[in-house]
PDB file of N, CA and C in Angstrom:
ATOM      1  N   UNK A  21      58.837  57.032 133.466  1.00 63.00           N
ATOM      2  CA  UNK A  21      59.843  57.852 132.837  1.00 63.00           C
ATOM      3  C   UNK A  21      59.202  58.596 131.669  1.00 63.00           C
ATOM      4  N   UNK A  22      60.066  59.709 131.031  1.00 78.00           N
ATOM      5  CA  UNK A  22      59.298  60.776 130.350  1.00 78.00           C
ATOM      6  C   UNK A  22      59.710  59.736 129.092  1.00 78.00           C
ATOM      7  N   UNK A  23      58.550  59.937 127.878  1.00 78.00           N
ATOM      8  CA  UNK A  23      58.876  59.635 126.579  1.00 78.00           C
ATOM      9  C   UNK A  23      59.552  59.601 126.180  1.00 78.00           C
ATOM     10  N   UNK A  24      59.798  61.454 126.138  1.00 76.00           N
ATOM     11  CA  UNK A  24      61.259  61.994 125.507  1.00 76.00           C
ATOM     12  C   UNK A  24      62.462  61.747 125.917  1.00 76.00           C
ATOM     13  N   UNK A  25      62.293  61.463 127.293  1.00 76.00           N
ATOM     14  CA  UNK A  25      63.490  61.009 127.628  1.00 76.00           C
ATOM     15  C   UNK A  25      64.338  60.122 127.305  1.00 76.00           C
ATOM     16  N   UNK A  26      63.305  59.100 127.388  1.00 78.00           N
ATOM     17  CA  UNK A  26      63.718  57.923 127.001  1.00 78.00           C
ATOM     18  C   UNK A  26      64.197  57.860 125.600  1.00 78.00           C
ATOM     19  N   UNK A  27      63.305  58.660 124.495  1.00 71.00           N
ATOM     20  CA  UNK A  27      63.499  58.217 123.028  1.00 71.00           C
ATOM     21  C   UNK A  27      65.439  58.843 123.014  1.00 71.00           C
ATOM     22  N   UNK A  28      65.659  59.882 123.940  1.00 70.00           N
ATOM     23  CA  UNK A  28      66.830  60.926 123.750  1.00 70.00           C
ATOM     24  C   UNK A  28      67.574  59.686 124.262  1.00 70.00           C
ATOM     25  N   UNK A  29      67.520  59.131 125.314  1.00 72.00           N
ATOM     26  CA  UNK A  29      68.858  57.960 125.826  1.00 72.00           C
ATOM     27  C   UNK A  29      68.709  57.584 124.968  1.00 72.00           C
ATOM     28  N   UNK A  30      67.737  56.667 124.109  1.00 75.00           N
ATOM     29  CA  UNK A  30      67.904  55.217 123.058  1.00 75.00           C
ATOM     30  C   UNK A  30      68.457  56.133 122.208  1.00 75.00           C
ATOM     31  N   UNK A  31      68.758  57.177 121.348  1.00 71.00           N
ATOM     32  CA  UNK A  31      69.186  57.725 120.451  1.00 71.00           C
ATOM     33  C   UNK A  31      70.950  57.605 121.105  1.00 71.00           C
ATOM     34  N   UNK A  32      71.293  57.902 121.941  1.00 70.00           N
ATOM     35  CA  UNK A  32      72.504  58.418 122.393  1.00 70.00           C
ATOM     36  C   UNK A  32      73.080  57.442 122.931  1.00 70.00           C
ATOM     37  N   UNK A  33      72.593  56.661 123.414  1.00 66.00           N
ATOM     38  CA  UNK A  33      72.947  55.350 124.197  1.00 66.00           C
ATOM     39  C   UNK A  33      74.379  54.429 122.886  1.00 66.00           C
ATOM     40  N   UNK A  34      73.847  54.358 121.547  1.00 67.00           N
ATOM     41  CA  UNK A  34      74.898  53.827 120.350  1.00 67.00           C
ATOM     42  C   UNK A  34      76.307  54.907 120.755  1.00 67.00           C
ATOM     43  N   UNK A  35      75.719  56.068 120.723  1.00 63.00           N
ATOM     44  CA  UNK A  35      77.069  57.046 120.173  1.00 63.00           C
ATOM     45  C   UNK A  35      77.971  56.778 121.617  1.00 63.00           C
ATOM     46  N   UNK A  36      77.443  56.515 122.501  1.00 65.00           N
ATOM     47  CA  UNK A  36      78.693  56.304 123.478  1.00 65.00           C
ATOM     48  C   UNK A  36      79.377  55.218 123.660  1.00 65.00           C
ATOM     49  N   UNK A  37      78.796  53.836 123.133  1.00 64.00           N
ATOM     50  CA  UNK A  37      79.664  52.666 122.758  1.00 64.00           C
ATOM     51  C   UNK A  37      80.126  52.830 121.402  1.00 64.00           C
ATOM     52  N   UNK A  38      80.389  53.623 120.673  1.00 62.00           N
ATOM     53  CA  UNK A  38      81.058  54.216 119.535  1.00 62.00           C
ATOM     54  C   UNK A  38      82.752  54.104 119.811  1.00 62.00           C
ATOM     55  N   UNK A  39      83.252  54.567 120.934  1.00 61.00           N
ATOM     56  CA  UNK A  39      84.754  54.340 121.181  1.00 61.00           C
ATOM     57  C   UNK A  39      85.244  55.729 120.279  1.00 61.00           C
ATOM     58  N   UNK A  40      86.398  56.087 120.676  1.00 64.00           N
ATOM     59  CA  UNK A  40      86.883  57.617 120.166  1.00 64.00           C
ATOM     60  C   UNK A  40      86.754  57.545 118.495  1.00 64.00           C
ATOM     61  N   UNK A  41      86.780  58.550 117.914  1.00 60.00           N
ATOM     62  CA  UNK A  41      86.563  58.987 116.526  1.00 60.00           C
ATOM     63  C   UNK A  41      88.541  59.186 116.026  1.00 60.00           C
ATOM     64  N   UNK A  42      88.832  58.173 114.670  1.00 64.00           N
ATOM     65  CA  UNK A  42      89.861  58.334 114.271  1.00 64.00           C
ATOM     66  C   UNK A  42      89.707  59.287 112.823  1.00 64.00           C
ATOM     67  N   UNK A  43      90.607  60.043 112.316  1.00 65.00           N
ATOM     68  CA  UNK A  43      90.520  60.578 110.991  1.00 65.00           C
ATOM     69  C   UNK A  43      91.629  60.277 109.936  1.00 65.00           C
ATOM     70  N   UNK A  44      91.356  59.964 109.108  1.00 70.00           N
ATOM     71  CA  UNK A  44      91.902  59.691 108.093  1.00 70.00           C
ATOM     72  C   UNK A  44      93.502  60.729 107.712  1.00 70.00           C
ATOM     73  N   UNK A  45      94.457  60.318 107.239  1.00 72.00           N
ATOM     74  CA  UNK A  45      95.469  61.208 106.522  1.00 72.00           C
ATOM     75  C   UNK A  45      95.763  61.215 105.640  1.00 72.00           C
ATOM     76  N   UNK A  46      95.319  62.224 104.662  1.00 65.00           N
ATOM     77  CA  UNK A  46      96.182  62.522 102.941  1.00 65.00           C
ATOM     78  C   UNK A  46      97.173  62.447 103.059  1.00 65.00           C
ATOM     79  N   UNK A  47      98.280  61.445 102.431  1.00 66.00           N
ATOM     80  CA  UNK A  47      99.529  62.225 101.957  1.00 66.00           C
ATOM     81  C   UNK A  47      99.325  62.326 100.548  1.00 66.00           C
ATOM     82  N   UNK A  48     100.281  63.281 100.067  1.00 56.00           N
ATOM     83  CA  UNK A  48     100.440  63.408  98.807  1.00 56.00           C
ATOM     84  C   UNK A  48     101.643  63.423  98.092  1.00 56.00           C
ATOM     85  N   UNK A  49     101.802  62.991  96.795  1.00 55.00           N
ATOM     86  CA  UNK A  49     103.470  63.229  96.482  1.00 55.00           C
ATOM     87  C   UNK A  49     103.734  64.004  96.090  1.00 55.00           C
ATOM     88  N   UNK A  50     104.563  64.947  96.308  1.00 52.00           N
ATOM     89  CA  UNK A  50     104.729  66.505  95.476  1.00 52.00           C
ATOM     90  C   UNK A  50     105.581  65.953  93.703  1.00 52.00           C
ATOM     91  N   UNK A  51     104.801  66.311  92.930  1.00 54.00           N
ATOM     92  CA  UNK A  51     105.084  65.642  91.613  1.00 54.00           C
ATOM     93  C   UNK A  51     105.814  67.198  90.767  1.00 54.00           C
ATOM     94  N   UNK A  52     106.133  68.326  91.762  1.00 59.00           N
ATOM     95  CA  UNK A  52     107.371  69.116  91.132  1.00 59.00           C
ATOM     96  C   UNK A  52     106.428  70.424  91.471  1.00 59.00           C
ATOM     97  N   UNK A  53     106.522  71.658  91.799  1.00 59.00           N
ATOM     98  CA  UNK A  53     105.613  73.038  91.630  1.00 59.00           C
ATOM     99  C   UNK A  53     106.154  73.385  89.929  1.00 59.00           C
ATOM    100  N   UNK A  54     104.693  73.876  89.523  1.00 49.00           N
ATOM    101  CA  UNK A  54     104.871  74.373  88.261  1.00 49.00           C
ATOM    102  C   UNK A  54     105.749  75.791  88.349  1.00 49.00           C
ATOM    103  N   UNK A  55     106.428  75.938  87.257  1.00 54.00           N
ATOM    104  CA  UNK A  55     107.563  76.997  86.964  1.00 54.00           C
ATOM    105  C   UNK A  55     106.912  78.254  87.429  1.00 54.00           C
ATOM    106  N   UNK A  56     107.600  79.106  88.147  1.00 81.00           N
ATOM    107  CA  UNK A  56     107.325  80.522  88.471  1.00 81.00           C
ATOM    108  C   UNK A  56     107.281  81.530  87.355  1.00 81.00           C
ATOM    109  N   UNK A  57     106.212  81.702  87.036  1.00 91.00           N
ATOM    110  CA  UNK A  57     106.169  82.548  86.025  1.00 91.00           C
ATOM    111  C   UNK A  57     104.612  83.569  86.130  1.00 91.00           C
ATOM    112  N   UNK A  58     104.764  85.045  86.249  1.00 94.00           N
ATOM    113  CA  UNK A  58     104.135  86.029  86.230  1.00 94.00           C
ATOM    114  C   UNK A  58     102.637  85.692  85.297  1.00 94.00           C
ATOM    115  N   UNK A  59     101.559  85.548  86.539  1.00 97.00           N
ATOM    116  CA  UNK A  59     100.246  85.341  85.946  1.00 97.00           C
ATOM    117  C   UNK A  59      99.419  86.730  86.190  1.00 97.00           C
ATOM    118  N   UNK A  60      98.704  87.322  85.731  1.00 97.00           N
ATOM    119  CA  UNK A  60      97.571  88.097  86.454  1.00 97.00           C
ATOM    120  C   UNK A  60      96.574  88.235  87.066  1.00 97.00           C
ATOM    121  N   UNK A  61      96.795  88.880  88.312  1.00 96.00           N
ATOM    122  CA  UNK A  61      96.089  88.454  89.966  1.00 96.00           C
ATOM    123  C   UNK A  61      94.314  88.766  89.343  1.00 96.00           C
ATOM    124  N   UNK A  62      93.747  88.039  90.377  1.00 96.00           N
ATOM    125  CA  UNK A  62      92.272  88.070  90.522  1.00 96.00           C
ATOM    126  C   UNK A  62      92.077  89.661  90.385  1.00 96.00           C
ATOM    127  N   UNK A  63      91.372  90.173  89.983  1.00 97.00           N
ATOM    128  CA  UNK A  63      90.148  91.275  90.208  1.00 97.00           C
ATOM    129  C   UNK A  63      91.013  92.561  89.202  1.00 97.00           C
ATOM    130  N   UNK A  64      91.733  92.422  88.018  1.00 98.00           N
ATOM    131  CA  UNK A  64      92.195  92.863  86.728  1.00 98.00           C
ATOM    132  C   UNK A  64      91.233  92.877  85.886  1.00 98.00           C
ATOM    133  N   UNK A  65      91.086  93.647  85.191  1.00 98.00           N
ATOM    134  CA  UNK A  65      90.195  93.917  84.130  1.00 98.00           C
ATOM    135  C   UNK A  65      90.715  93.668  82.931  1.00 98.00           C
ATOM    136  N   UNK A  66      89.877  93.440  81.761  1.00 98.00           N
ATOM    137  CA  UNK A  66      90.698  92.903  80.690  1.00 98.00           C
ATOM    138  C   UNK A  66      91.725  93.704  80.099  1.00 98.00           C
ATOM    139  N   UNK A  67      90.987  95.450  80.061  1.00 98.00           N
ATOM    140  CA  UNK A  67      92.350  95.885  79.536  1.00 98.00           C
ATOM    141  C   UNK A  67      93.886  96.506  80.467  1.00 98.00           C
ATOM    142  N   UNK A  68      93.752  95.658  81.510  1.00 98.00           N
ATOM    143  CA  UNK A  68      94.869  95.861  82.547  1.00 98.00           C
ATOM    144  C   UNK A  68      95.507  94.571  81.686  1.00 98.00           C
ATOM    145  N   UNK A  69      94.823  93.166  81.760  1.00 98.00           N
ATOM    146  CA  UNK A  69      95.637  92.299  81.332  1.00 98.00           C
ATOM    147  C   UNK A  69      96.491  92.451  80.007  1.00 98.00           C
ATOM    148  N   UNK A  70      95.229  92.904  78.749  1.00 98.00           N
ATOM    149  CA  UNK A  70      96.106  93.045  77.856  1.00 98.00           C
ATOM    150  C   UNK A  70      97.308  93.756  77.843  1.00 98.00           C
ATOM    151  N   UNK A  71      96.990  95.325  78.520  1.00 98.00           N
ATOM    152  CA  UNK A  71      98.186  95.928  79.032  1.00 98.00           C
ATOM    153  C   UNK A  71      99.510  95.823  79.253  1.00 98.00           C
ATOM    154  N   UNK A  72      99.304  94.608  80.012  1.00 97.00           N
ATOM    155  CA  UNK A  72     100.579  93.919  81.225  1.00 97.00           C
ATOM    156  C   UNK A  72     100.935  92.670  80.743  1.00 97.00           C
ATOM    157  N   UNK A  73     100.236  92.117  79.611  1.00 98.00           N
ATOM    158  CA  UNK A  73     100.702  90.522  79.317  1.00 98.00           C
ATOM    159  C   UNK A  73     100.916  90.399  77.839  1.00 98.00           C
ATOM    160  N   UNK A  74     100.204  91.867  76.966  1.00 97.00           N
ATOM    161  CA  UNK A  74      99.869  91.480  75.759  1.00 97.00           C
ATOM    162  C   UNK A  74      98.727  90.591  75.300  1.00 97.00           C
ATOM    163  N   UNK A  75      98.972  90.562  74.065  1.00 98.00           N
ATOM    164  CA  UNK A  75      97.586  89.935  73.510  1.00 98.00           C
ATOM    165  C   UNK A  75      97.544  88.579  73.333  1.00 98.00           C
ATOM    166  N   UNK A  76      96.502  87.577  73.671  1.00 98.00           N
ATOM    167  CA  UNK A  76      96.513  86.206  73.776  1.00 98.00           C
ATOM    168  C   UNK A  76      96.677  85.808  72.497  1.00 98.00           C
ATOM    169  N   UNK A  77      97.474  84.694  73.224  1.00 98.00           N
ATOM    170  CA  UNK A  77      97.703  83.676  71.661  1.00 98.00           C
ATOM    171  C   UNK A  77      96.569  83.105  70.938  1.00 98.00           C
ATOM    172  N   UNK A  78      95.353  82.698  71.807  1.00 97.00           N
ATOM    173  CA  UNK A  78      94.105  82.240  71.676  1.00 97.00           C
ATOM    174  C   UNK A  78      93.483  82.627  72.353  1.00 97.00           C
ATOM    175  N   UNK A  79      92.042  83.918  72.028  1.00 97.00           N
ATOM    176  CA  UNK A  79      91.073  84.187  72.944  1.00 97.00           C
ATOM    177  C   UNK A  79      90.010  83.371  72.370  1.00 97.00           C
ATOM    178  N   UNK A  80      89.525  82.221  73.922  1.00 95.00           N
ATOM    179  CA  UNK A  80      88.393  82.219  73.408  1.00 95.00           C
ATOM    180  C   UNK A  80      87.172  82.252  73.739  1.00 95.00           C
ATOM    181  N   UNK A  81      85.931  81.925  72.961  1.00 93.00           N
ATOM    182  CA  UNK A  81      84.689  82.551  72.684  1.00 93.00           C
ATOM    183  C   UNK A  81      84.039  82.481  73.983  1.00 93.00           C
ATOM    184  N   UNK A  82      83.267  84.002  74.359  1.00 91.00           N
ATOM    185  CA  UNK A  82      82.920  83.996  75.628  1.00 91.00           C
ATOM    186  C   UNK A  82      81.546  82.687  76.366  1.00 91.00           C
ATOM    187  N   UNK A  83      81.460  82.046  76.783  1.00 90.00           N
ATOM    188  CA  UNK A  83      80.372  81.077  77.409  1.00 90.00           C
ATOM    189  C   UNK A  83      79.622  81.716  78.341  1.00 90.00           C
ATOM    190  N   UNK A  84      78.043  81.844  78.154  1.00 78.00           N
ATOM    191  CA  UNK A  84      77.106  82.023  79.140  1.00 78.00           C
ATOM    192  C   UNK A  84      75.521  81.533  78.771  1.00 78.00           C
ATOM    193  N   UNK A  85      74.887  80.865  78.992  1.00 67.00           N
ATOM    194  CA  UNK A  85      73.732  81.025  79.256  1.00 67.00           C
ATOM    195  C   UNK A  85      72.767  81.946  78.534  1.00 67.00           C
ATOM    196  N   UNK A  86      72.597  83.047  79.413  1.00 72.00           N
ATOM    197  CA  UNK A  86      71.761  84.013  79.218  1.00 72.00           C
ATOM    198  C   UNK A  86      72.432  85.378  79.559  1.00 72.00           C
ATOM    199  N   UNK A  87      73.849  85.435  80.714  1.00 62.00           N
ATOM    200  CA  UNK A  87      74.490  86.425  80.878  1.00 62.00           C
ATOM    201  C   UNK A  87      73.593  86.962  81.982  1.00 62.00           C
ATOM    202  N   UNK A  88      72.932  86.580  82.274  1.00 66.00           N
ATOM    203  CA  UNK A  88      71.862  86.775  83.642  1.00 66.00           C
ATOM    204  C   UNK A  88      73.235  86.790  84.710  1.00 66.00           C
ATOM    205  N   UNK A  89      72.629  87.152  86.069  1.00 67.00           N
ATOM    206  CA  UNK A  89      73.260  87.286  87.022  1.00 67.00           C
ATOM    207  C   UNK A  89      73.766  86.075  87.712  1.00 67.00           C
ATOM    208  N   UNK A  90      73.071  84.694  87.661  1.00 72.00           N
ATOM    209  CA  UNK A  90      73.349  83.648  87.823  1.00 72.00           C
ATOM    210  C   UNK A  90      74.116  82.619  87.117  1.00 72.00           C
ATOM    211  N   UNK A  91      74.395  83.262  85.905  1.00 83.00           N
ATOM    212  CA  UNK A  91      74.927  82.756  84.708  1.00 83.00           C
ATOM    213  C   UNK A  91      75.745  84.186  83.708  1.00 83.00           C
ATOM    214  N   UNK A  92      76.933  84.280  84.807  1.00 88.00           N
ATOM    215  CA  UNK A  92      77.695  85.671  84.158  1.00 88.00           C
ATOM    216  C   UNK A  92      78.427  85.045  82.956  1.00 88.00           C
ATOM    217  N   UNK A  93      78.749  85.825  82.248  1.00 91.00           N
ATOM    218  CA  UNK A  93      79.620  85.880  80.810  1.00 91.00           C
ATOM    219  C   UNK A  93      81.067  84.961  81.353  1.00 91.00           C
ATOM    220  N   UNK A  94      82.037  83.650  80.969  1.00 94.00           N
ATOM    221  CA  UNK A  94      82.922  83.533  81.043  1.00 94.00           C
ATOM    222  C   UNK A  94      83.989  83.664  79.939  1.00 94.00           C
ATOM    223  N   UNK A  95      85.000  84.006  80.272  1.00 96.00           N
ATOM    224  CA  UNK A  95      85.745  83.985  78.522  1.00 96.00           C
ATOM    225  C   UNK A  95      87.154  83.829  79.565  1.00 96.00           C
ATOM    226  N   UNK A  96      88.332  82.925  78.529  1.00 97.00           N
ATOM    227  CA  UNK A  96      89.421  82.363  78.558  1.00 97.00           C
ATOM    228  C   UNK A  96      90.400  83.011  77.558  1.00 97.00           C
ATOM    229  N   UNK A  97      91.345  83.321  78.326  1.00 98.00           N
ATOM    230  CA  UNK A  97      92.571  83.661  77.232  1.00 98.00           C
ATOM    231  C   UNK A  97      93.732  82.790  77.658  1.00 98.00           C
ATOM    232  N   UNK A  98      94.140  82.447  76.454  1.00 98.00           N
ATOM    233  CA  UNK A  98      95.377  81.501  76.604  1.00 98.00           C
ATOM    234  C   UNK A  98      96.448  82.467  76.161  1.00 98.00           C
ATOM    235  N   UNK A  99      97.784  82.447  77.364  1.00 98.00           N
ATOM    236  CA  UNK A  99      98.960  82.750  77.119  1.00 98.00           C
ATOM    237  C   UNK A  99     100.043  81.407  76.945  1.00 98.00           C
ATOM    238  N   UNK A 100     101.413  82.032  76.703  1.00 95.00           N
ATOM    239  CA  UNK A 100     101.859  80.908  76.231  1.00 95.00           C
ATOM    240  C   UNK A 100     102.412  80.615  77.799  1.00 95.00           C
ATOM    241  N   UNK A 101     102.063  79.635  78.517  1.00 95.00           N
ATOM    242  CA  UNK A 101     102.176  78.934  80.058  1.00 95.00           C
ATOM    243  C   UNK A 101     101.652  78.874  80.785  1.00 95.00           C
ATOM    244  N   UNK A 102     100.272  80.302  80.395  1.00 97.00           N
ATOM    245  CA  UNK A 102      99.273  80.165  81.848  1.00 97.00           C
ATOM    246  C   UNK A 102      97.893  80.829  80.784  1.00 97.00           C
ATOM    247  N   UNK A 103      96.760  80.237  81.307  1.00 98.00           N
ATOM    248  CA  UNK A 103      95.098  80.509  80.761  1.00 98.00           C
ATOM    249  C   UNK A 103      94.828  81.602  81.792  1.00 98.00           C
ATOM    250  N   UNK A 104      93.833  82.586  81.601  1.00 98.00           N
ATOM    251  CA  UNK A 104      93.178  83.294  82.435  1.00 98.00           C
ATOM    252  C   UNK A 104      91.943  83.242  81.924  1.00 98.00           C
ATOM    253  N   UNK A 105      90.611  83.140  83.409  1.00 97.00           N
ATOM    254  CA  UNK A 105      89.617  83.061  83.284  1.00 97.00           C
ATOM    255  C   UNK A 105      88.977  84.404  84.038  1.00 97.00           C
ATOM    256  N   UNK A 106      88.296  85.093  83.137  1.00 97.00           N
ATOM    257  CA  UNK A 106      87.502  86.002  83.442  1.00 97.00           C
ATOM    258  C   UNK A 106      86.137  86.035  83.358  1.00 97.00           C
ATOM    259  N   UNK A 107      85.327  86.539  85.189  1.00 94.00           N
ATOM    260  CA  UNK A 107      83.581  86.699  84.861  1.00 94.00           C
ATOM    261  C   UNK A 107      83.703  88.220  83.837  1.00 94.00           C
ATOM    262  N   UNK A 108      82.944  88.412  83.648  1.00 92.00           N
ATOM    263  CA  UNK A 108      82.593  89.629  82.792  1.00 92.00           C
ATOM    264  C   UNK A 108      83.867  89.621  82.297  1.00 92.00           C
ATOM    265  N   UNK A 109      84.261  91.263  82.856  1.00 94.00           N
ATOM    266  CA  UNK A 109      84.914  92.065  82.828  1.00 94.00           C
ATOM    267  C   UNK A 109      86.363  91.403  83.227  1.00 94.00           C
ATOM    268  N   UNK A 110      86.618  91.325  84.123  1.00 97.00           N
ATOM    269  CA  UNK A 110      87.030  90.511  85.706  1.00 97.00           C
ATOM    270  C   UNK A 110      88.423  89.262  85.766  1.00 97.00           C
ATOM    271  N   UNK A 111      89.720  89.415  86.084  1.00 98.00           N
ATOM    272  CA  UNK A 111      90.037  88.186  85.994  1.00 98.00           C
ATOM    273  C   UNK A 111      89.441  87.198  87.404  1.00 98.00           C
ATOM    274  N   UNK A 112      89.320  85.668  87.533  1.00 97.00           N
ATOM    275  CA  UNK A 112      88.547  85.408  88.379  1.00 97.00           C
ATOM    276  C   UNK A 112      89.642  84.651  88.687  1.00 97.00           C
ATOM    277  N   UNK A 113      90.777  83.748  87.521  1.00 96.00           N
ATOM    278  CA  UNK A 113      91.395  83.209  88.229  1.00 96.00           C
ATOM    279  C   UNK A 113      92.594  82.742  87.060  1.00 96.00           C
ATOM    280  N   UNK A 114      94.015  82.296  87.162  1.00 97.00           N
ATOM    281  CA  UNK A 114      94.867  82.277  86.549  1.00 97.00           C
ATOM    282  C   UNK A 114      95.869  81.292  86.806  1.00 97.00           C
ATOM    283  N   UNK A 115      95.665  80.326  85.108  1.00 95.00           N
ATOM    284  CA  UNK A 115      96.096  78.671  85.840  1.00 95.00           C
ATOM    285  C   UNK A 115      97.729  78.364  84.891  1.00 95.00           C
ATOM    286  N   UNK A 116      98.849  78.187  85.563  1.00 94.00           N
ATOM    287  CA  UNK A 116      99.601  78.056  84.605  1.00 94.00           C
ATOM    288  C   UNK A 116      99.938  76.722  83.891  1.00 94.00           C
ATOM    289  N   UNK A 117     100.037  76.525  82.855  1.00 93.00           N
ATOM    290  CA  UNK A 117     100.120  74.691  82.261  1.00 93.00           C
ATOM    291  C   UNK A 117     101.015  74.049  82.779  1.00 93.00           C
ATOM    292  N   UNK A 118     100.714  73.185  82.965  1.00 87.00           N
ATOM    293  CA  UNK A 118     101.882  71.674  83.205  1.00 87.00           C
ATOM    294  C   UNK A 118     102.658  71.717  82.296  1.00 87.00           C
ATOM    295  N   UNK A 119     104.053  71.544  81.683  1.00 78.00           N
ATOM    296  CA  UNK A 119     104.525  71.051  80.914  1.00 78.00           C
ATOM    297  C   UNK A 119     104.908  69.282  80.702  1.00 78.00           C
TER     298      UNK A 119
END
């Protein structure tokens, strides 16, 4: 018999006394959706946001590295119910608080 052959059954030979594959299920408890309230969508620029939301209660100080391409500029503005995070320019994403 060929080498390979053989080494390929002994490899495969386990996975078929394996018996079918079961998967696991998340549940989760829905612990309430946070309040509907007007955030500003991804890909806004800052002065669209200020524009449309006014001026943050707390901007703060931008975080980067070097501002290199791998390490873009981040900066956070806090409104009163929801933070927005912007790369550069950019909103990237918009989280509203738990109360």
């Amino acid at each position: 018999m060929n080498p390979l052959r053989t080494l390929l059954l002994t490899l495969a030979l386990p996975l078929t006394l394996c018996g079918p594959v079961a998967a696991d299920t998340l549940l989760m408890e829905s612990i309430g959706s946070a309040p509907s309230i007007p955030t500003p969508r991804s890909g806004l620029n800052m002065a669209s946001v200020r524009a449309q939301f006014g001026e943050p209660v707390i901007e703060q100080p931008t975080v980067s590295v070097n501002g290199g391409p791998l390490q873009p500029p981040i900066t956070r503005w806090d409104y009163d119910g929801f933070s927005v995070i912007f790369e550069r320019d950019l909103v990237v994403h918009s989280v509203v608080h738990r109360q």
